[in-house]
PDB file of C-alpha atoms in Angstrom:
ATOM      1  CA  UNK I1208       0.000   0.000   0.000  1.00 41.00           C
ATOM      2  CA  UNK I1209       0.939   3.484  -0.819  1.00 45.00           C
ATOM      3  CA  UNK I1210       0.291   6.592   1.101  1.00 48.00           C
ATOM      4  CA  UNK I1211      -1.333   9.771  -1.119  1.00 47.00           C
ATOM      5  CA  UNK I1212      -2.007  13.310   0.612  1.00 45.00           C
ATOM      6  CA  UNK I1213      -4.846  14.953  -1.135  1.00 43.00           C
ATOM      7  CA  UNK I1214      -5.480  18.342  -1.483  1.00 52.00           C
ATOM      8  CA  UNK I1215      -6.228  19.806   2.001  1.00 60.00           C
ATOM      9  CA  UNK I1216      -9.523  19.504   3.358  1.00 64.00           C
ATOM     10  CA  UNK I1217     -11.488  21.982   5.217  1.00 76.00           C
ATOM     11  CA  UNK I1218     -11.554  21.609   8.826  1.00 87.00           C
ATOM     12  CA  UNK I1219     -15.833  21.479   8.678  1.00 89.00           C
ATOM     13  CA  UNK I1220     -15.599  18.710   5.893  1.00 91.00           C
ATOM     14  CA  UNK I1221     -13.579  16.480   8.512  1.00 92.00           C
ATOM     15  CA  UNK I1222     -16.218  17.423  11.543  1.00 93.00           C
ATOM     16  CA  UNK I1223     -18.991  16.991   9.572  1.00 94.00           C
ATOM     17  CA  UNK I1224     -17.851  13.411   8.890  1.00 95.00           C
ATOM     18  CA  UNK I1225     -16.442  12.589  12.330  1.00 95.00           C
ATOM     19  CA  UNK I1226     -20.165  13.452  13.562  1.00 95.00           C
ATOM     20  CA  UNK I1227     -21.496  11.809  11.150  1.00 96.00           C
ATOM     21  CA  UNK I1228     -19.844   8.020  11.685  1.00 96.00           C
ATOM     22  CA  UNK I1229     -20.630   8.950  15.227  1.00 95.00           C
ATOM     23  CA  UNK I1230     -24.246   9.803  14.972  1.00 94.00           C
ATOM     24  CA  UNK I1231     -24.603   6.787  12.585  1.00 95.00           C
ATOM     25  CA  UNK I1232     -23.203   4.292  15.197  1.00 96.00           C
ATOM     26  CA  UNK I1233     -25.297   5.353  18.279  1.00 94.00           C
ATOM     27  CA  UNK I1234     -26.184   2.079  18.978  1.00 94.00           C
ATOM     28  CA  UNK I1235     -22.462   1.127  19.149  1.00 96.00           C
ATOM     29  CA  UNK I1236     -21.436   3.912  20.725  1.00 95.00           C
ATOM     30  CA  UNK I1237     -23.608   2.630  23.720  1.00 94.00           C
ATOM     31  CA  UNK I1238     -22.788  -0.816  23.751  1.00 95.00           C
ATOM     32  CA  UNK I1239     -18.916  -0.077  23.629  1.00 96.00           C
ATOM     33  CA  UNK I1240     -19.698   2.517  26.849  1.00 94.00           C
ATOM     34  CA  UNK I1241     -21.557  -0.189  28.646  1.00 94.00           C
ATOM     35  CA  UNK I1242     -19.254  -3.334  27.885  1.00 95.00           C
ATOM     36  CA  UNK I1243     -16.020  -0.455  29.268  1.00 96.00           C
ATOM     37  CA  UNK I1244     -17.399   0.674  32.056  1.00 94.00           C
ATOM     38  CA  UNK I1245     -19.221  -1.974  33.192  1.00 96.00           C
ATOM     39  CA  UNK I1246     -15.625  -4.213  32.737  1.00 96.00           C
ATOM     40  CA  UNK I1247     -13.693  -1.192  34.490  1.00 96.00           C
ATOM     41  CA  UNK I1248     -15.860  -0.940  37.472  1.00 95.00           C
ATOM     42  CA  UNK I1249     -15.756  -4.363  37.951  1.00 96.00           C
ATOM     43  CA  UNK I1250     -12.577  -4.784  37.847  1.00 95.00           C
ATOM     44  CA  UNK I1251     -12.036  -2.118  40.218  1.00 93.00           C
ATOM     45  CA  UNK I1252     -14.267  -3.206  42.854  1.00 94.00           C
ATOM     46  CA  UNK I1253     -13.201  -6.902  42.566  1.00 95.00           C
ATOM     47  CA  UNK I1254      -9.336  -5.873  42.938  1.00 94.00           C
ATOM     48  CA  UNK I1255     -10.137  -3.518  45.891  1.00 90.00           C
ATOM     49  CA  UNK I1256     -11.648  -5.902  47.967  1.00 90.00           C
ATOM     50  CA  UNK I1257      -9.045  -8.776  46.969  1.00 91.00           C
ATOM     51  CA  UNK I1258      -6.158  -6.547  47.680  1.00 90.00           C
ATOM     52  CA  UNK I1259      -8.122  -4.498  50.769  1.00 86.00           C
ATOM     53  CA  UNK I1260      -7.944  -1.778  49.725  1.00 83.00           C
ATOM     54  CA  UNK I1261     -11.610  -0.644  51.416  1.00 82.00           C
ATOM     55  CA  UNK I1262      -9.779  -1.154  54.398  1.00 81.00           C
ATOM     56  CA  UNK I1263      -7.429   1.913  54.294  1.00 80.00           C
ATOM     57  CA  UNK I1264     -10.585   4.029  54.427  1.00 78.00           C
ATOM     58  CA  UNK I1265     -10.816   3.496  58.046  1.00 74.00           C
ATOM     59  CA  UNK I1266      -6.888   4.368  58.434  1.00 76.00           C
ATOM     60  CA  UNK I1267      -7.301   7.653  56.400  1.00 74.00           C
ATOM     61  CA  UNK I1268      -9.929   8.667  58.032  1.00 79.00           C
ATOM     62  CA  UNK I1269      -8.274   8.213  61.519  1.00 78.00           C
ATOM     63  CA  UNK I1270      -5.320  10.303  59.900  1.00 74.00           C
ATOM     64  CA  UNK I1271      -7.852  12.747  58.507  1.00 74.00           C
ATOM     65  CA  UNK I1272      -9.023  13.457  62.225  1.00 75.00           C
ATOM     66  CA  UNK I1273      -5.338  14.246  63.395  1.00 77.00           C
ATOM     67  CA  UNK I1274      -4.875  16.807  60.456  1.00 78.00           C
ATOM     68  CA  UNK I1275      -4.723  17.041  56.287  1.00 77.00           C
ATOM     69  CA  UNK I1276      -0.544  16.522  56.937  1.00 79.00           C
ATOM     70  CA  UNK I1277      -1.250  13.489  58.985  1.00 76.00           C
ATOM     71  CA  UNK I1278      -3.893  12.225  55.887  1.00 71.00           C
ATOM     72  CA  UNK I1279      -1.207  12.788  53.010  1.00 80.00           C
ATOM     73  CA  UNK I1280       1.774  11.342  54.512  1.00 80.00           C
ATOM     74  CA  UNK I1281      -0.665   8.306  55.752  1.00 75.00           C
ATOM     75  CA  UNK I1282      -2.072   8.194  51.839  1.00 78.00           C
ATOM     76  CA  UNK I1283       1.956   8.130  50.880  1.00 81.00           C
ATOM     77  CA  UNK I1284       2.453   5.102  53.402  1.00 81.00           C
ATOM     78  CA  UNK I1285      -0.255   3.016  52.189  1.00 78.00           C
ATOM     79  CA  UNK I1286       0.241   4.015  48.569  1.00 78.00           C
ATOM     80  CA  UNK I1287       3.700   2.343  49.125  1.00 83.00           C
ATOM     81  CA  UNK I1288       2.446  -1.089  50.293  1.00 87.00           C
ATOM     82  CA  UNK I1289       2.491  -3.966  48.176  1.00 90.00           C
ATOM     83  CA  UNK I1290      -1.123  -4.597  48.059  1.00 87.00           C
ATOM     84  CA  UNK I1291      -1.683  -0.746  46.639  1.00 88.00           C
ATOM     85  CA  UNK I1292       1.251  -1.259  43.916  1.00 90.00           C
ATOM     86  CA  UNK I1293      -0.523  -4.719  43.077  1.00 93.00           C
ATOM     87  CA  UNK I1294      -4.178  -2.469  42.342  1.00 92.00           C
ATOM     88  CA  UNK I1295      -2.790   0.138  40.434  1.00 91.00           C
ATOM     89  CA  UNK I1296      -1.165  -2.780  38.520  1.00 94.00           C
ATOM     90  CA  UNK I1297      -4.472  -4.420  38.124  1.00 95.00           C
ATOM     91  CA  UNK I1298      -6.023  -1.584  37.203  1.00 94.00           C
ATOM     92  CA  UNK I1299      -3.880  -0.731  34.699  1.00 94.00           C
ATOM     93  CA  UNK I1300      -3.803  -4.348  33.357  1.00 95.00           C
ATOM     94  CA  UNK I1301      -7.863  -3.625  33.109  1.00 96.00           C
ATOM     95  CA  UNK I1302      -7.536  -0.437  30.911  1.00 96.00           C
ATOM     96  CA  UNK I1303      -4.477  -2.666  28.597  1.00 95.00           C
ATOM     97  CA  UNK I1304      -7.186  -5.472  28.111  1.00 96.00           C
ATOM     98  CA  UNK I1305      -9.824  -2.750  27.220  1.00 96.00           C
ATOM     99  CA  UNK I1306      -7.594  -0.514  24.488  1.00 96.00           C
ATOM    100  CA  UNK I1307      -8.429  -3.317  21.442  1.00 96.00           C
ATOM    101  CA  UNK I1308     -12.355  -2.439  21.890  1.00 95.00           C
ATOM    102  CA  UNK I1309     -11.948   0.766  20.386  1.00 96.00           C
ATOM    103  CA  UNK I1310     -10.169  -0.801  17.174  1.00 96.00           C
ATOM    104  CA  UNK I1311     -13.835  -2.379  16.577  1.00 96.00           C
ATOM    105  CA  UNK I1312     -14.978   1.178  15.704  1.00 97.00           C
ATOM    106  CA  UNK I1313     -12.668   1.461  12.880  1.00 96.00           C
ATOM    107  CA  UNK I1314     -14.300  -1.704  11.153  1.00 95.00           C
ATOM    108  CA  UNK I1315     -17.726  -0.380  11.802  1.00 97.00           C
ATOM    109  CA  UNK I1316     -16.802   2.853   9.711  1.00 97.00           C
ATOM    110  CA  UNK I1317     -15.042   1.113   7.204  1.00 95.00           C
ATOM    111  CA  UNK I1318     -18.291  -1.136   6.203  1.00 96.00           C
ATOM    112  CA  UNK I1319     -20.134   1.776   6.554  1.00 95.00           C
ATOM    113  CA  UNK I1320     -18.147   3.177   3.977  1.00 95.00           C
ATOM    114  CA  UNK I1321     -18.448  -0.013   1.934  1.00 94.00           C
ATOM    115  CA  UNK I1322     -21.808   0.386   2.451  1.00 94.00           C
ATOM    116  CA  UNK I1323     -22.221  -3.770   4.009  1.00 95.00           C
ATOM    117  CA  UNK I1324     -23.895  -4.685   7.172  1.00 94.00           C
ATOM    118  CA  UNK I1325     -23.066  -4.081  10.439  1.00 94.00           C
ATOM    119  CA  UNK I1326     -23.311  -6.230  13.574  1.00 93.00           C
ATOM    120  CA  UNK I1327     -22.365  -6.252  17.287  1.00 93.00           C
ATOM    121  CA  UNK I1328     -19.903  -8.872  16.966  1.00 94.00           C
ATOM    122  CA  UNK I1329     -17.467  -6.304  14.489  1.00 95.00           C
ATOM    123  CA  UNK I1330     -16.505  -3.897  17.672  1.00 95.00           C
ATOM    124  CA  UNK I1331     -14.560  -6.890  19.258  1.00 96.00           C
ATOM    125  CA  UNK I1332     -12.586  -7.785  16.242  1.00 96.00           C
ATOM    126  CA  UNK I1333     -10.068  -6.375  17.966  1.00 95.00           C
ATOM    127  CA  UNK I1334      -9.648  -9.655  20.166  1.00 96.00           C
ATOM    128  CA  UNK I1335      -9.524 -11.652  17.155  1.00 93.00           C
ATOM    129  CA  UNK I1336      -6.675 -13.904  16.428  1.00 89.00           C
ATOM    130  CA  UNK I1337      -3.628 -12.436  16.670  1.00 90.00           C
ATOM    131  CA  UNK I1338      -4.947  -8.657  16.691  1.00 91.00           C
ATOM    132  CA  UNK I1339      -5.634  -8.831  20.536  1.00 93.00           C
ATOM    133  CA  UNK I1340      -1.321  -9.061  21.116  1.00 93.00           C
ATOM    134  CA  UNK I1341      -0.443  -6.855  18.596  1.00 94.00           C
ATOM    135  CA  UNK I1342      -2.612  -3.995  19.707  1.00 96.00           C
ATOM    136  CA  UNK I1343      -2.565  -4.780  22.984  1.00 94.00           C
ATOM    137  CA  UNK I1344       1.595  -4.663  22.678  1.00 95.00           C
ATOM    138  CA  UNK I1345       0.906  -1.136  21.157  1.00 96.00           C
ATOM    139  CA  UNK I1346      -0.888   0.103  24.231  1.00 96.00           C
ATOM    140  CA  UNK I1347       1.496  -1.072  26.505  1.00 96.00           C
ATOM    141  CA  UNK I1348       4.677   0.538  24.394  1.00 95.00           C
ATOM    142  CA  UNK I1349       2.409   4.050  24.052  1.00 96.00           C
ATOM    143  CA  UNK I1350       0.786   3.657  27.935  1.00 94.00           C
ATOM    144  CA  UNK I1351       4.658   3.100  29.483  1.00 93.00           C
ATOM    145  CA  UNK I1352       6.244   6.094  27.199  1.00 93.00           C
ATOM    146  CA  UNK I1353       3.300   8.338  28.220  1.00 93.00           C
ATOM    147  CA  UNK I1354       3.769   7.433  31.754  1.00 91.00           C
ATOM    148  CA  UNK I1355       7.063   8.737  31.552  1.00 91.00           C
ATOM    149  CA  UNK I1356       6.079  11.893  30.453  1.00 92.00           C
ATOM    150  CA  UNK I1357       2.879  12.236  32.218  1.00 86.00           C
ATOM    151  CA  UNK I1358       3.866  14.658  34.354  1.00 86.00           C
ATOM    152  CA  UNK I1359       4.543  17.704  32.569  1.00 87.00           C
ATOM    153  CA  UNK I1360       1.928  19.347  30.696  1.00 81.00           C
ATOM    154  CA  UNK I1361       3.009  19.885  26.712  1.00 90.00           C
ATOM    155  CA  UNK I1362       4.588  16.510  26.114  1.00 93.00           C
ATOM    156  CA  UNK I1363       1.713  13.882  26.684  1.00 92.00           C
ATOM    157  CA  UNK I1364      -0.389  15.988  24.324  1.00 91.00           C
ATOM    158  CA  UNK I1365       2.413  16.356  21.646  1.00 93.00           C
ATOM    159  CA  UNK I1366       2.715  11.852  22.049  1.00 95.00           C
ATOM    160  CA  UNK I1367      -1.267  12.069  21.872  1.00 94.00           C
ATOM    161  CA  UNK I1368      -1.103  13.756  18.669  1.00 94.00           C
ATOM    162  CA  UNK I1369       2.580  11.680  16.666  1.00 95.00           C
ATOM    163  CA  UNK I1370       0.497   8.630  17.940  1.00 96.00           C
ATOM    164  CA  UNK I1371      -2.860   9.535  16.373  1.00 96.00           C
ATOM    165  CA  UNK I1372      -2.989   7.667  13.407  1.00 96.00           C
ATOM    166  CA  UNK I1373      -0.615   4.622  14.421  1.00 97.00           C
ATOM    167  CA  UNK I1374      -3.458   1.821  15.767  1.00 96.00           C
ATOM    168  CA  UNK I1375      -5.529   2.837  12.211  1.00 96.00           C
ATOM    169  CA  UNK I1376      -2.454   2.199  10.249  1.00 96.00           C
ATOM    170  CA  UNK I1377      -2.050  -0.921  12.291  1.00 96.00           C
ATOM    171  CA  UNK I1378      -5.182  -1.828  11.696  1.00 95.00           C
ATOM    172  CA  UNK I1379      -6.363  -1.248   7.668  1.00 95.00           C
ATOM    173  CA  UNK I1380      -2.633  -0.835   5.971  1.00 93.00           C
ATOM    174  CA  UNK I1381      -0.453  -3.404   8.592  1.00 93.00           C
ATOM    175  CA  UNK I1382       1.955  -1.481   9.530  1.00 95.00           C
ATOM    176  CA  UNK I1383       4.635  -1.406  12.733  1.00 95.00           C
ATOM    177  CA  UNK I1384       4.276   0.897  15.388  1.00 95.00           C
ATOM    178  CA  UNK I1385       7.209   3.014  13.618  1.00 95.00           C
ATOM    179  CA  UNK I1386       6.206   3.163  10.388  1.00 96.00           C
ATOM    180  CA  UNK I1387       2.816   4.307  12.057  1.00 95.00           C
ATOM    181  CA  UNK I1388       4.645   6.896  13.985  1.00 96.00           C
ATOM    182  CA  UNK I1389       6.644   7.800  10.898  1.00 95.00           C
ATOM    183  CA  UNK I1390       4.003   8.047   8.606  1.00 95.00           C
ATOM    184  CA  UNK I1391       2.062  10.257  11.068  1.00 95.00           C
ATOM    185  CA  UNK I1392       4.900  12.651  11.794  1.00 94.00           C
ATOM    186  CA  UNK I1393       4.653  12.763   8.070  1.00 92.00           C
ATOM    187  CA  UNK I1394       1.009  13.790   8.247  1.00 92.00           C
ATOM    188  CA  UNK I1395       1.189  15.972  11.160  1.00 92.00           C
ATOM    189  CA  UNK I1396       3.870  18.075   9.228  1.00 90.00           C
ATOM    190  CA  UNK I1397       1.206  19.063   6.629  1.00 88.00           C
ATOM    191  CA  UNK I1398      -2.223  19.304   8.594  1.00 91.00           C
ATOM    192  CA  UNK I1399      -1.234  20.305  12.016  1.00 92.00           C
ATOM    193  CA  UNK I1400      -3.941  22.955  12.205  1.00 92.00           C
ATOM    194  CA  UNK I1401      -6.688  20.219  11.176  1.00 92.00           C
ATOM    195  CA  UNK I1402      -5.600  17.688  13.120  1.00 94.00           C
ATOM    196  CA  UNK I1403      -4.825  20.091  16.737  1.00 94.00           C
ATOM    197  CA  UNK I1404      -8.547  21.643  16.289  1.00 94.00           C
ATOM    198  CA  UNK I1405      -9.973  17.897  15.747  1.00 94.00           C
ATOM    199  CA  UNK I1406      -8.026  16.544  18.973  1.00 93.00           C
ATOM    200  CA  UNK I1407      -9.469  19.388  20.920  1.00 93.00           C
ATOM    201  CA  UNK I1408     -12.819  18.959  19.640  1.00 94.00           C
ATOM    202  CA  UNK I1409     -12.833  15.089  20.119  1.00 92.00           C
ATOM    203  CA  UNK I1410     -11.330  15.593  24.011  1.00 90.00           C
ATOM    204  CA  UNK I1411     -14.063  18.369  25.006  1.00 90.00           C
ATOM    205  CA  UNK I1412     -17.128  16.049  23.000  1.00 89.00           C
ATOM    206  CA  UNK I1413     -15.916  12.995  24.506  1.00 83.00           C
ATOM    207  CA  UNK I1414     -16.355  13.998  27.960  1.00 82.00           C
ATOM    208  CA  UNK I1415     -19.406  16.829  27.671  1.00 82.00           C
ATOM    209  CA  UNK I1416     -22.040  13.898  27.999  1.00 76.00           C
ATOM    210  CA  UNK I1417     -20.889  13.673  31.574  1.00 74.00           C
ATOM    211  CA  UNK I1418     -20.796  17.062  32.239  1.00 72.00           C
ATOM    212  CA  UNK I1419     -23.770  17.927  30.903  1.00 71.00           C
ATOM    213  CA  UNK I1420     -25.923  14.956  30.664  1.00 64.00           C
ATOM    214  CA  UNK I1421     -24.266  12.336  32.554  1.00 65.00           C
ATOM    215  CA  UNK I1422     -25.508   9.433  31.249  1.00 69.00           C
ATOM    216  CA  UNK I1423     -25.246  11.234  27.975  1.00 73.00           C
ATOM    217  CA  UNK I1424     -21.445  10.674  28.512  1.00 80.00           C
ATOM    218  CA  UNK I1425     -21.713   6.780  27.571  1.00 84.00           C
ATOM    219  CA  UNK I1426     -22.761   8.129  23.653  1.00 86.00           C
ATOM    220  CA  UNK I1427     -19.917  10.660  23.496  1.00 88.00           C
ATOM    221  CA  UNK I1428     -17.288   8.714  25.709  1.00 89.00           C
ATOM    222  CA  UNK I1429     -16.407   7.061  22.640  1.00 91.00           C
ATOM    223  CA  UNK I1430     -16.255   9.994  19.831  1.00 94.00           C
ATOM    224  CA  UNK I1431     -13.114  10.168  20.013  1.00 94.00           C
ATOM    225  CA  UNK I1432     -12.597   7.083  17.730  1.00 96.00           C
ATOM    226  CA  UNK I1433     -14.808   8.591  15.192  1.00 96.00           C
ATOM    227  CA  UNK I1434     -12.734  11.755  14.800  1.00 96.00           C
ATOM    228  CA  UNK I1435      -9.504   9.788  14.362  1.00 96.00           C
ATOM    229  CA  UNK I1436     -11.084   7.488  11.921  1.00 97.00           C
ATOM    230  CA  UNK I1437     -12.514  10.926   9.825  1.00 95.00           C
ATOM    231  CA  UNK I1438      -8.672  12.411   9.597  1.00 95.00           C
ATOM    232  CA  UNK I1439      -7.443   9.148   9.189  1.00 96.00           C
ATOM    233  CA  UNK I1440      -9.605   8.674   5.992  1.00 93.00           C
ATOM    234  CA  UNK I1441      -9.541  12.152   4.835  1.00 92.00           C
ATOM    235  CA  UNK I1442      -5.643  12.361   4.878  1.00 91.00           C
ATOM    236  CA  UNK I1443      -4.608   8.764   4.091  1.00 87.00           C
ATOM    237  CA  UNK I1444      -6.268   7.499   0.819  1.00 66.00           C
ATOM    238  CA  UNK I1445      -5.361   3.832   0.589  1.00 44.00           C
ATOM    239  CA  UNK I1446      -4.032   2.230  -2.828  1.00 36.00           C
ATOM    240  CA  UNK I1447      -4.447  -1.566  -3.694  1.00 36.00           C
TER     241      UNK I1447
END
């Protein structure tokens, strides 16, 4: 496969067509809200009480009672324990298992494109096969690197945006992680304004349902996919 630039598009063409995937995939949109949370919370509550972690409410709140110093160096301690490393660990092995749902969307939009029938079982073809280690690999390579960065303020948004396209280019043109990255750098060099504007808009639409709506939030929650799918397709035009 060969990758062609077009002419650039205007930034209302690419919104337009981001809403549009999303507002034709509702139904998706829920299920893929429902199936996340429902597996995050879960997981959550089942690792919390296996580790006991419920039980260093009662110590906090002790510490609480002495003073707000007292609580944060006693949230420090217990942060430090082995049972607290093992949850966040758990956790975090709960949000790696999750990532492939979201590469479901991207076959969803494609048929739509192709005009073919959709079904439910298409947003976990991510788990097919092979495709659950590779892009579960991919998570893990772009969740450690961001962790390493996470605590200043420009650089995790500067890896959000040279990672954008790498999981669709993954997905519908097989490429590696870095000949993804590559190819995006590429992309990013010509339609930085287009693709900065769509990340904002995806991050505030994603999370307004919540805000606003709250249970709204399990439609939007997963707009984000649509938007990357939209620049993906309006910037990479794939060649048999």
């Amino acid at each position: 496969m060969q990758e062609k630039y077009p002419q650039k598009p205007g930034l209302d063409f690419i919104l337009k067509q981001a809403f549009y995937y999303w507002n034709r995939t509702l139904l998706y949109q829920l299920m893929f809200s429902i199936i996340y949370f429902a597996l995050f919370f879960s997981s959550i509550f089942f690792f919390a009480d296996y580790f006991g972690i419920f039980e260093f409410n009662d110590e906090l709140q002790i510490a609480l009672q002495k003073g707000f110093n007292e609580y944060l160096q006693k949230s420090q301690e217990l942060g430090k324990t082995e049972n607290a490393v093992n949850f966040v660990y758990s956790v975090l092995g709960t949000i790696i298992f999750l990532y492939p749902l979201n590469l479901g969307f991207y076959q969803i939009f494609k048929m739509l494109d192709l005009k073919e029938p959709t079904e439910l079982s298409d947003l976990f073809v991510g788990y097919r096969g092979l495709n659950f280690f590779r892009y579960m690999s991919y998570f893990i390579f772009w969740f450690f690197f961001y962790s390493l960065i996470a605590q200043t303020v420009i650089l995790p948004v500067i890896w959000v945006i040279i990672t954008l396209f790498v999981a669709p280019l993954m997905f519908f043109q097989n490429k590696t992680i870095f000949e993804g990255i590559a190819l995006n750098w590429k992309a990013l060099k010509m339609y930085f304004i287009e693709i900065f504007v769509c990340v904002i808009v995806a991050f505030l639409f994603k999370y307004i349902g919540f805000a606003l709506f709250l249970v709204g939030g399990l439609l939007t929650f997963p707009f984000w996919n649509a938007m990357i799918y939209s620049l993906y397709k309006t910037i990479f035009e794939e060649i048999n």
